[in-house]
Amino acid sequence: MRNVGPTASRYGLDNHGITHAGTVHWNLPVARLYEEAVARGEAHLALEGPLVASTGVHTGRAPNDKFVVEEPSSKDDIWWGAVNKPVDEATFDRLLHRVQGYYQNRDLFVFDGYAGADPDQRLKVRVVNENAWQNLFARNMFLREDDAEVLAGFEPDFTVLHAPGFQADPEIDGTRSSTFVFVHFGRRLVIIGGTQYAGEIKKSIFTAMNYLLPKRGVLAMHCSANYAEVDGGEPHVALFFGLSGTGKTTLSSDPERILIGDDEHGWGDDGVFNFEGGCYAKVIRLDPKGEPEIYDQTRRFGTVLENVTFDPETRRLDLDDASATENTRASYPLYHLDNVDLSGTTGHPDHVIFLTCDAFGVLPPISRLTEAQAMYHFLSGYTAKVAGTERGVTEPSATFSACFGAPFMPLHPGAYAKLLGERIARHGASVWLVNTGWTGGPHGVGSRMKLGLTRRMIHAALSGELEGAPTRIDPLFGVAVPRSLDGVPDEVLDPRGTWDDPDAYDAQARKLATMFIDNFRQFEDGVTDEIKAAEPKVG
């Protein structure tokens, strides 16, 4: 096993049971990873500099193939069920041994860095890849360490062994399919195989942060964050919660505000901090005028594009082509951006926004929530799974994902809701529910809410323009909806008025409200009467 690269750690791969590998490339710079990826036929260089890779049949996460090891140190803490499915340690050990054997005689790429911009809360992360382009993805998405001396003594707190070319055998390995994501909290180890989709790497470490930080009294959040600078005062910070496809990255990339991060954050005693060092943005049908910051990154050296079509002769990108997937992605480091705070830290939020992509087309485009309603909607986590973000999802479908991120939450949702509620109350944050989904009818009949209108409504909320504005209480969902707002047609603010058939709207709204009530029954025993009373009124 030959170690190469400018900053190899003395804590070698033998500590992870990896022996007799080929050449191990440690912490390579971007240009070297480009050269390796292209030379090995893993990816292609597109016009103006991005690296383009295909993830094959897996163009999104595989949540049904993710398992948590049931082991003594964590088993009493995990919220076991459909999300956190158990696997025994013996099965984990057998599969780990097979992955270690798979690595033999193969060239490997190692990234050492961090998750968490707060030095007191960060996790030292090691990612081992068999492909250079996925190592570049890890380099983009995690926080980088540039000090060679620090890297030489680097010992990880959590390690990801990534072997996408290894196909598990369910009869031998005890997996559900040839794909697997196994998380062992006791050993601080993740093994991933059978899928080329790089997003599994970052989400496995996000899962680890969601397990570790609440035990320290820090809220881990599936949200983006930005702030507006205020002369002589504290920045005005906003959080944007939501699942993939609801607009976290797009809406937080705002030229009028400073970006902290687009997907994963912590909220501790000192304020908000980013977990990541990069962004992972959807780029399908990207509008260069509506989303200029993200569009620019698709033309940058150092950006990794997943499943984006390009002309093999001219190498020009076609961002409108969804032939591979609707979930085309760009991974790029935060230092590519001009309007970003590279410290990754800021103060406490003034505003918390829950983004939902309502495929039923019945929720108001913006509404203000009481504290009880905020807890109700946080635990409900209603949105729609958007095509391509998970394997097998080809069109939007209604779903409830607790805390707007249940697939990455190992603990009971109540643990995260308790921390969020305490922080909202302590710091007086306003909470808003924003529907970035359908208007004028459900999916297939209506149309997706215009981005410009959503931005206008969010700007009004964050600037204080909606403070004290006249509102109406939605008779079914009970939320406070602005009656009017300059720049937004009045009928848009009232979704019932956008439907051709009001009776059809009423039926669809009652259907969704009933789904809310049925879903929330799992939380009723652990919440206050005030929170239970925030449910929709269908009687």
Coordinates of C-alpha atoms in Angstrom, one line a residue:
M1 CA 0.0 0.0 0.0
R2 CA 1.6 3.2 -1.2
N3 CA 0.6 6.6 0.3
V4 CA 0.9 9.7 -1.8
G5 CA -0.2 13.3 -1.6
P6 CA 1.0 16.4 0.2
T7 CA -0.7 15.7 3.6
A8 CA -1.0 12.0 4.5
S9 CA -2.1 11.4 8.1
R10 CA 0.0 9.3 10.5
Y11 CA -3.4 7.7 11.5
G12 CA -3.4 5.5 8.5
L13 CA -6.0 3.3 6.8
D14 CA -4.8 0.2 8.7
N15 CA -6.7 1.8 11.7
H16 CA -9.9 1.1 9.7
G17 CA -9.0 -2.4 8.8
I18 CA -7.9 -1.5 5.3
T19 CA -4.7 -3.3 4.2
H20 CA -3.1 -4.1 0.9
A21 CA -4.8 -1.3 -1.0
G22 CA -3.2 0.1 -4.1
T23 CA -2.1 3.7 -4.1
V24 CA -3.8 5.8 -1.4
H25 CA -4.1 9.5 -2.4
W26 CA -4.4 11.7 0.7
N27 CA -6.1 15.1 0.7
L28 CA -5.4 15.9 -3.0
P29 CA -6.0 19.5 -4.2
V30 CA -8.8 20.2 -6.7
A31 CA -6.7 20.1 -9.8
R32 CA -5.1 16.7 -8.9
L33 CA -8.6 15.2 -8.3
Y34 CA -9.7 16.6 -11.7
E35 CA -6.8 14.9 -13.4
E36 CA -7.4 11.6 -11.6
A37 CA -11.1 11.6 -12.3
V38 CA -10.7 12.3 -16.0
A39 CA -7.7 10.0 -16.5
R40 CA -9.7 7.1 -14.9
G41 CA -12.7 7.8 -17.0
E42 CA -14.9 8.6 -14.0
A43 CA -16.0 12.0 -15.2
H44 CA -15.7 14.5 -18.0
L45 CA -14.6 18.1 -18.2
A46 CA -17.3 20.4 -19.5
L47 CA -17.1 23.9 -21.1
E48 CA -15.9 26.6 -18.6
G49 CA -14.6 24.1 -16.1
P50 CA -17.1 22.0 -14.2
L51 CA -16.5 18.2 -13.7
V52 CA -19.5 16.2 -14.9
A53 CA -20.2 12.7 -13.5
S54 CA -23.0 10.2 -13.9
T55 CA -24.4 8.3 -10.9
G56 CA -26.0 5.6 -13.0
V57 CA -29.2 4.0 -11.8
H58 CA -29.1 5.8 -8.5
T59 CA -29.9 9.4 -9.1
G60 CA -31.1 10.1 -5.5
R61 CA -30.9 8.7 -2.0
A62 CA -31.9 5.1 -1.2
P63 CA -33.6 5.5 2.2
N64 CA -35.0 2.0 2.1
D65 CA -31.4 0.7 2.1
K66 CA -30.2 2.7 5.1
F67 CA -29.9 0.9 8.4
V68 CA -28.7 1.8 11.9
V69 CA -26.7 -0.8 13.9
E70 CA -28.4 -1.8 17.0
E71 CA -25.6 -1.8 19.6
P72 CA -25.3 -1.1 23.3
S73 CA -24.1 2.5 23.3
S74 CA -26.9 3.9 21.2
K75 CA -29.8 1.5 21.0
D76 CA -31.8 3.1 23.8
D77 CA -31.6 6.5 22.2
I78 CA -32.6 5.7 18.6
W79 CA -36.2 6.3 17.4
W80 CA -36.5 2.8 15.8
G81 CA -39.1 2.3 13.0
A82 CA -39.5 2.9 9.3
V83 CA -36.8 5.6 9.2
N84 CA -34.2 4.1 11.6
K85 CA -34.3 0.4 10.7
P86 CA -32.1 -1.8 12.9
V87 CA -29.4 -4.2 11.7
D88 CA -27.4 -6.4 14.1
E89 CA -23.7 -6.0 14.7
A90 CA -22.8 -9.4 13.3
T91 CA -24.4 -8.4 9.9
F92 CA -22.5 -5.1 10.0
D93 CA -19.2 -6.9 10.8
R94 CA -19.6 -9.3 7.9
L95 CA -20.4 -6.6 5.4
L96 CA -17.6 -4.3 6.8
H97 CA -15.1 -7.2 6.3
R98 CA -16.3 -7.7 2.7
V99 CA -15.9 -3.9 2.0
Q100 CA -12.4 -4.0 3.5
G101 CA -11.6 -6.9 1.2
Y102 CA -13.0 -5.1 -1.8
Y103 CA -10.6 -2.2 -1.2
Q104 CA -7.6 -4.5 -1.5
N105 CA -5.4 -3.7 -4.6
R106 CA -7.6 -0.7 -5.4
D107 CA -6.5 2.9 -5.5
L108 CA -8.2 4.9 -2.9
F109 CA -8.7 8.6 -2.1
V110 CA -8.9 10.0 1.4
F111 CA -10.3 13.3 2.6
D112 CA -9.8 14.6 6.1
G113 CA -11.8 17.6 7.3
Y114 CA -14.7 18.7 9.5
A115 CA -18.4 18.9 9.9
G116 CA -19.4 22.0 11.9
A117 CA -18.0 25.5 11.7
D118 CA -18.2 26.0 15.5
P119 CA -14.8 24.7 16.8
D120 CA -16.4 23.6 20.0
Q121 CA -19.1 21.5 18.2
R122 CA -17.3 20.2 15.1
L123 CA -16.8 16.6 14.1
K124 CA -13.5 15.5 12.6
V125 CA -14.5 13.5 9.5
R126 CA -12.6 11.1 7.3
V127 CA -14.0 10.0 3.9
V128 CA -12.4 7.1 2.0
N129 CA -13.4 6.8 -1.7
E130 CA -12.6 4.6 -4.6
N131 CA -13.4 7.4 -7.1
A132 CA -11.6 10.7 -7.3
W133 CA -14.7 12.6 -8.3
Q134 CA -16.6 11.6 -5.2
N135 CA -13.5 12.5 -3.1
L136 CA -13.8 16.0 -4.7
F137 CA -17.5 16.0 -3.7
A138 CA -16.4 15.4 -0.1
R139 CA -13.8 18.1 -0.4
N140 CA -16.5 20.5 -1.6
M141 CA -19.1 19.6 1.0
F142 CA -17.2 19.4 4.2
L143 CA -15.0 22.0 5.9
R144 CA -11.4 21.8 4.7
E145 CA -8.2 21.8 6.8
D146 CA -5.3 23.5 5.1
D147 CA -2.6 23.1 7.7
A148 CA -0.3 20.3 6.7
E149 CA 0.9 19.7 10.3
V150 CA -2.7 19.3 11.5
L151 CA -3.5 16.9 8.7
A152 CA -0.4 14.9 9.5
G153 CA -1.8 14.2 13.0
F154 CA -5.5 14.0 12.0
E155 CA -7.5 11.3 13.8
P156 CA -11.2 11.2 12.7
D157 CA -14.1 11.2 15.0
F158 CA -16.3 9.7 12.3
T159 CA -15.3 7.8 9.2
V160 CA -17.2 7.0 6.0
L161 CA -16.0 4.0 3.9
H162 CA -17.5 4.6 0.5
A163 CA -17.4 1.7 -1.9
P164 CA -20.0 2.4 -4.6
G165 CA -18.7 -0.3 -6.9
F166 CA -19.2 -3.0 -4.3
Q167 CA -22.6 -4.7 -4.8
A168 CA -23.9 -6.4 -1.7
D169 CA -25.6 -9.9 -2.0
P170 CA -28.7 -9.8 0.2
E171 CA -28.5 -13.6 0.9
I172 CA -24.9 -13.3 2.1
D173 CA -24.8 -9.8 3.5
G174 CA -28.3 -9.4 5.1
T175 CA -29.1 -6.3 3.1
R176 CA -32.4 -5.4 1.5
S177 CA -30.7 -5.1 -1.9
S178 CA -27.3 -4.6 -3.5
T179 CA -27.3 -1.1 -2.1
F180 CA -26.5 -0.3 1.6
V181 CA -25.9 2.6 4.0
F182 CA -25.0 1.2 7.4
V183 CA -24.4 3.6 10.3
H184 CA -22.7 2.4 13.5
F185 CA -22.8 5.1 16.2
G186 CA -20.7 3.2 18.7
R187 CA -17.8 2.8 16.3
R188 CA -18.3 6.1 14.7
L189 CA -18.3 4.4 11.3
V190 CA -20.5 4.4 8.1
I191 CA -20.2 2.0 5.2
I192 CA -21.8 2.8 1.9
G193 CA -21.9 0.6 -1.2
G194 CA -23.9 -0.2 -4.3
T195 CA -24.8 3.4 -5.2
Q196 CA -22.8 6.1 -7.0
Y197 CA -25.0 8.9 -5.7
A198 CA -22.6 11.1 -3.8
G199 CA -25.3 12.7 -1.6
E200 CA -25.3 9.6 0.6
I201 CA -21.9 10.7 1.9
K202 CA -22.9 14.0 3.2
K203 CA -26.2 12.8 4.5
S204 CA -24.6 10.0 6.5
I205 CA -22.5 12.6 8.4
F206 CA -25.5 14.8 8.8
T207 CA -27.2 11.8 10.5
A208 CA -24.2 11.5 12.8
M209 CA -24.4 15.2 13.7
N210 CA -28.2 14.8 14.4
Y211 CA -27.3 12.0 16.8
L212 CA -24.4 13.7 18.7
L213 CA -25.3 17.4 19.0
P214 CA -28.7 17.2 20.8
K215 CA -26.9 15.3 23.5
R216 CA -24.8 18.4 24.0
G217 CA -27.9 20.7 24.0
V218 CA -27.4 21.8 20.4
L219 CA -30.2 21.7 17.9
A220 CA -29.2 20.0 14.6
M221 CA -31.3 21.3 11.7
H222 CA -32.1 20.4 8.1
C223 CA -32.2 24.0 7.0
S224 CA -30.4 26.8 5.1
A225 CA -29.4 30.0 6.8
N226 CA -28.7 33.6 5.8
Y227 CA -28.7 37.1 7.3
A228 CA -29.0 40.8 6.5
E229 CA -26.4 43.1 7.8
V230 CA -27.6 45.9 10.0
D231 CA -25.6 49.1 10.6
G232 CA -24.4 49.1 14.2
G233 CA -26.5 46.1 15.2
E234 CA -26.7 42.3 15.2
P235 CA -27.4 40.7 11.8
H236 CA -31.0 39.7 11.1
V237 CA -30.8 35.9 10.7
A238 CA -33.3 33.7 8.9
L239 CA -33.5 29.9 8.8
F240 CA -35.2 28.0 6.0
F241 CA -36.4 24.5 6.9
G242 CA -37.5 22.0 4.2
L243 CA -36.8 18.8 2.4
S244 CA -35.0 18.5 -0.9
G245 CA -36.9 20.3 -3.7
T246 CA -38.7 22.8 -1.5
G247 CA -36.3 25.7 -2.2
K248 CA -33.8 25.8 0.7
T249 CA -30.8 26.4 -1.5
T250 CA -32.6 28.7 -4.0
L251 CA -34.3 30.9 -1.5
S252 CA -31.3 31.3 0.8
S253 CA -29.1 32.2 -2.1
D254 CA -30.3 35.8 -2.1
P255 CA -28.2 38.7 -3.5
E256 CA -29.7 41.0 -0.8
R257 CA -28.6 38.7 2.1
I258 CA -25.4 37.0 3.2
L259 CA -25.4 33.2 3.0
I260 CA -24.3 31.0 5.8
G261 CA -25.1 27.7 4.3
D262 CA -27.8 25.9 2.2
D263 CA -28.7 22.7 4.0
E264 CA -27.4 21.7 7.4
H265 CA -26.9 23.8 10.5
G266 CA -26.7 23.8 14.3
W267 CA -28.2 26.2 16.8
G268 CA -26.4 26.5 20.0
D269 CA -26.0 29.0 22.9
D270 CA -23.8 31.3 20.7
G271 CA -26.1 31.2 17.6
V272 CA -26.3 29.3 14.3
F273 CA -23.4 27.6 12.6
N274 CA -23.0 25.7 9.3
F275 CA -22.1 22.0 9.2
E276 CA -20.8 22.2 5.7
G277 CA -18.2 23.9 3.5
G278 CA -20.2 23.8 0.3
C279 CA -23.6 23.7 -1.4
Y280 CA -25.4 20.9 -3.1
A281 CA -28.0 22.6 -5.4
K282 CA -30.5 21.2 -7.8
V283 CA -29.8 22.6 -11.3
I284 CA -32.6 21.2 -13.5
R285 CA -34.0 23.9 -15.7
L286 CA -32.0 26.5 -13.8
D287 CA -33.0 30.1 -14.6
P288 CA -29.9 32.3 -14.9
K289 CA -32.0 35.4 -14.1
G290 CA -34.0 34.0 -11.3
E291 CA -31.1 32.0 -9.7
P292 CA -27.9 33.7 -10.9
E293 CA -25.7 32.7 -8.0
I294 CA -26.4 29.0 -8.5
Y295 CA -26.3 29.2 -12.3
D296 CA -22.8 30.8 -12.1
Q297 CA -21.5 27.8 -10.2
T298 CA -22.4 25.5 -13.1
R299 CA -19.7 27.3 -15.1
R300 CA -16.9 27.1 -12.5
F301 CA -13.8 25.0 -12.2
G302 CA -14.1 23.0 -9.0
T303 CA -17.8 22.4 -9.3
V304 CA -19.0 18.8 -9.6
L305 CA -22.1 18.3 -11.7
E306 CA -24.1 15.1 -11.3
N307 CA -26.2 13.7 -14.1
V308 CA -26.2 16.9 -16.1
T309 CA -26.3 16.4 -19.9
F310 CA -23.6 18.0 -22.1
D311 CA -22.7 17.9 -25.8
P312 CA -19.8 15.5 -26.2
E313 CA -18.2 17.6 -29.0
T314 CA -18.7 21.2 -27.7
R315 CA -18.9 20.2 -24.0
R316 CA -21.8 22.7 -23.6
L317 CA -24.2 21.9 -20.7
D318 CA -27.9 21.4 -21.2
L319 CA -29.5 22.1 -17.8
D320 CA -33.0 21.6 -19.2
D321 CA -32.4 18.0 -20.1
A322 CA -34.0 15.7 -17.5
S323 CA -33.4 12.5 -19.4
A324 CA -31.2 11.1 -16.6
T325 CA -33.2 12.5 -13.7
E326 CA -35.0 15.6 -12.4
N327 CA -32.5 15.6 -9.6
T328 CA -29.5 17.0 -11.4
R329 CA -27.1 18.5 -8.9
A330 CA -24.1 20.8 -8.5
S331 CA -21.7 20.5 -5.6
Y332 CA -19.5 23.5 -5.1
P333 CA -17.5 25.1 -2.2
L334 CA -18.8 28.1 -0.4
Y335 CA -15.7 30.1 -1.3
H336 CA -16.9 30.2 -4.9
L337 CA -19.6 32.5 -3.8
D338 CA -19.3 36.3 -3.3
N339 CA -22.2 36.8 -1.0
V340 CA -21.3 34.4 1.7
D341 CA -19.9 34.5 5.3
L342 CA -17.0 32.0 5.2
S343 CA -16.8 31.9 9.0
G344 CA -20.0 29.7 8.8
T345 CA -21.3 31.2 12.0
T346 CA -23.8 33.9 12.9
G347 CA -26.2 35.0 15.7
H348 CA -29.6 33.8 16.7
P349 CA -32.5 33.8 14.2
D350 CA -35.1 36.5 14.0
H351 CA -37.2 34.5 11.6
V352 CA -37.8 30.8 11.1
I353 CA -39.4 29.7 7.8
F354 CA -40.9 26.3 7.1
L355 CA -40.9 25.6 3.4
T356 CA -43.4 23.1 2.1
C357 CA -44.0 22.0 -1.5
D358 CA -47.8 21.4 -1.3
A359 CA -48.7 19.1 -4.1
F360 CA -52.4 19.4 -3.2
G361 CA -52.4 23.2 -4.0
V362 CA -54.4 24.2 -0.9
L363 CA -52.0 25.7 1.6
P364 CA -51.6 29.5 1.6
P365 CA -48.3 30.8 -0.1
I366 CA -47.3 32.4 3.2
S367 CA -48.8 32.5 6.7
R368 CA -47.6 33.3 10.2
L369 CA -47.6 30.6 12.9
T370 CA -48.1 30.8 16.6
E371 CA -45.6 29.0 18.9
A372 CA -48.0 26.1 19.2
Q373 CA -48.6 26.0 15.4
A374 CA -44.8 26.2 14.9
M375 CA -44.3 23.0 17.0
Y376 CA -47.2 21.3 15.2
H377 CA -45.9 22.0 11.7
F378 CA -42.3 21.2 12.7
L379 CA -43.3 17.8 14.0
S380 CA -45.6 17.2 11.0
G381 CA -43.0 18.3 8.4
Y382 CA -45.5 18.2 5.5
T383 CA -44.2 18.6 2.0
A384 CA -44.1 16.6 -1.2
K385 CA -41.3 14.4 -2.3
V386 CA -40.2 16.0 -5.6
A387 CA -39.3 13.8 -8.6
G388 CA -35.8 12.5 -8.5
T389 CA -34.7 13.2 -4.9
E390 CA -35.2 9.6 -4.0
R391 CA -35.0 6.5 -6.1
G392 CA -38.4 5.5 -7.5
V393 CA -40.1 8.9 -7.0
T394 CA -41.1 10.1 -10.5
E395 CA -43.7 12.7 -9.6
P396 CA -44.5 14.8 -6.5
S397 CA -46.3 12.8 -3.8
A398 CA -47.5 14.1 -0.4
T399 CA -45.4 13.1 2.6
F400 CA -44.9 13.9 6.2
S401 CA -41.3 14.0 7.4
A402 CA -40.9 15.0 11.1
C403 CA -38.6 18.0 11.7
F404 CA -38.4 18.5 7.9
G405 CA -35.7 15.9 7.8
A406 CA -36.9 12.5 9.3
P407 CA -34.6 10.4 7.1
F408 CA -31.6 12.0 8.9
M409 CA -32.9 12.1 12.5
P410 CA -31.8 9.2 14.7
L411 CA -33.5 10.5 17.8
H412 CA -37.2 10.8 18.5
P413 CA -38.6 14.0 16.8
G414 CA -39.6 15.3 20.1
A415 CA -36.0 15.8 21.1
Y416 CA -35.5 18.2 18.2
A417 CA -38.9 19.9 18.6
K418 CA -38.2 20.6 22.3
L419 CA -34.9 22.3 21.5
L420 CA -36.4 24.3 18.6
G421 CA -39.4 25.4 20.8
E422 CA -37.1 26.5 23.6
R423 CA -34.9 28.6 21.2
I424 CA -37.8 30.2 19.4
A425 CA -39.3 31.3 22.8
R426 CA -35.9 32.4 24.2
H427 CA -35.0 34.6 21.2
G428 CA -38.4 35.7 20.1
A429 CA -38.2 34.4 16.5
S430 CA -41.2 34.8 14.2
V431 CA -42.2 31.6 12.4
W432 CA -43.7 31.4 8.9
L433 CA -45.1 28.6 6.7
V434 CA -44.3 29.2 3.0
N435 CA -45.8 27.0 0.3
T436 CA -43.5 26.8 -2.7
G437 CA -45.7 24.1 -4.3
W438 CA -48.8 24.4 -6.4
T439 CA -51.4 27.1 -6.9
G440 CA -54.6 27.1 -8.9
G441 CA -55.1 23.4 -8.4
P442 CA -53.2 20.3 -7.4
H443 CA -50.2 18.8 -9.2
G444 CA -51.2 18.1 -12.8
V445 CA -53.9 20.8 -12.8
G446 CA -52.4 23.9 -11.3
S447 CA -48.9 25.4 -11.7
R448 CA -45.9 25.7 -9.4
M449 CA -45.7 29.0 -7.4
K450 CA -43.6 31.6 -9.3
L451 CA -40.2 32.0 -7.7
G452 CA -40.4 35.8 -7.9
L453 CA -43.7 35.9 -5.9
T454 CA -42.2 33.6 -3.2
R455 CA -39.1 35.8 -2.9
R456 CA -41.3 38.9 -2.6
M457 CA -43.4 37.3 0.2
I458 CA -40.3 36.1 2.1
H459 CA -38.6 39.6 1.7
A460 CA -41.8 41.1 3.2
A461 CA -41.7 38.8 6.2
L462 CA -37.9 39.2 6.8
S463 CA -38.0 43.0 6.5
G464 CA -40.8 43.5 8.9
E465 CA -43.2 44.6 6.3
L466 CA -45.7 42.0 7.4
E467 CA -45.5 42.9 11.0
G468 CA -48.9 44.3 12.0
A469 CA -50.3 43.8 8.5
P470 CA -54.0 42.8 8.3
T471 CA -54.5 39.0 8.2
R472 CA -57.3 36.5 7.8
I473 CA -57.4 33.2 9.8
D474 CA -57.6 30.3 7.5
P475 CA -60.8 28.5 8.5
L476 CA -59.4 25.0 8.1
F477 CA -55.7 25.3 9.0
G478 CA -56.0 28.2 11.5
V479 CA -52.9 30.1 10.2
A480 CA -52.7 33.8 9.8
V481 CA -52.6 34.8 6.1
P482 CA -51.8 38.4 4.9
R483 CA -54.8 39.9 3.2
S484 CA -52.7 41.9 0.7
L485 CA -49.1 42.6 -0.2
D486 CA -47.7 45.0 -2.8
G487 CA -46.4 43.0 -5.8
V488 CA -48.5 39.9 -5.1
P489 CA -52.0 39.5 -6.6
D490 CA -54.6 39.2 -3.8
E491 CA -56.0 36.0 -5.3
V492 CA -52.6 34.3 -5.0
L493 CA -52.7 34.9 -1.2
D494 CA -56.0 33.1 -1.0
P495 CA -55.5 29.7 -2.6
R496 CA -59.2 28.9 -2.7
G497 CA -59.7 31.9 -5.1
T498 CA -57.1 30.5 -7.5
W499 CA -59.1 27.3 -8.2
D500 CA -61.8 27.2 -10.9
D501 CA -64.0 25.1 -8.7
P502 CA -64.1 26.3 -5.0
D503 CA -66.0 23.1 -4.0
A504 CA -63.1 21.0 -5.4
Y505 CA -60.7 23.1 -3.4
D506 CA -62.7 22.5 -0.2
A507 CA -62.7 18.8 -0.7
Q508 CA -59.0 18.7 -1.4
A509 CA -58.2 20.9 1.6
R510 CA -60.3 18.7 3.9
K511 CA -58.4 15.7 2.5
L512 CA -55.0 17.2 3.3
A513 CA -56.2 18.4 6.7
T514 CA -57.3 14.8 7.6
M515 CA -53.9 13.6 6.5
F516 CA -52.3 16.1 9.0
I517 CA -54.5 14.8 11.8
D518 CA -53.9 11.2 11.1
N519 CA -50.2 11.7 10.8
F520 CA -50.0 13.6 14.1
R521 CA -51.5 10.9 16.2
Q522 CA -48.0 9.3 16.6
F523 CA -47.0 12.5 18.6
E524 CA -50.1 13.2 20.6
D525 CA -48.9 11.5 23.8
G526 CA -45.8 13.6 24.0
V527 CA -47.0 17.1 23.3
T528 CA -49.0 19.7 25.2
D529 CA -52.8 20.3 24.7
E530 CA -51.9 23.7 23.1
I531 CA -49.9 22.0 20.4
K532 CA -52.6 19.4 19.8
A533 CA -55.1 22.2 19.5
A534 CA -53.1 23.6 16.6
E535 CA -54.3 20.8 14.3
P536 CA -56.6 21.7 11.3
K537 CA -60.3 21.9 12.1
V538 CA -62.3 19.6 9.9
G539 CA -65.4 19.2 12.0

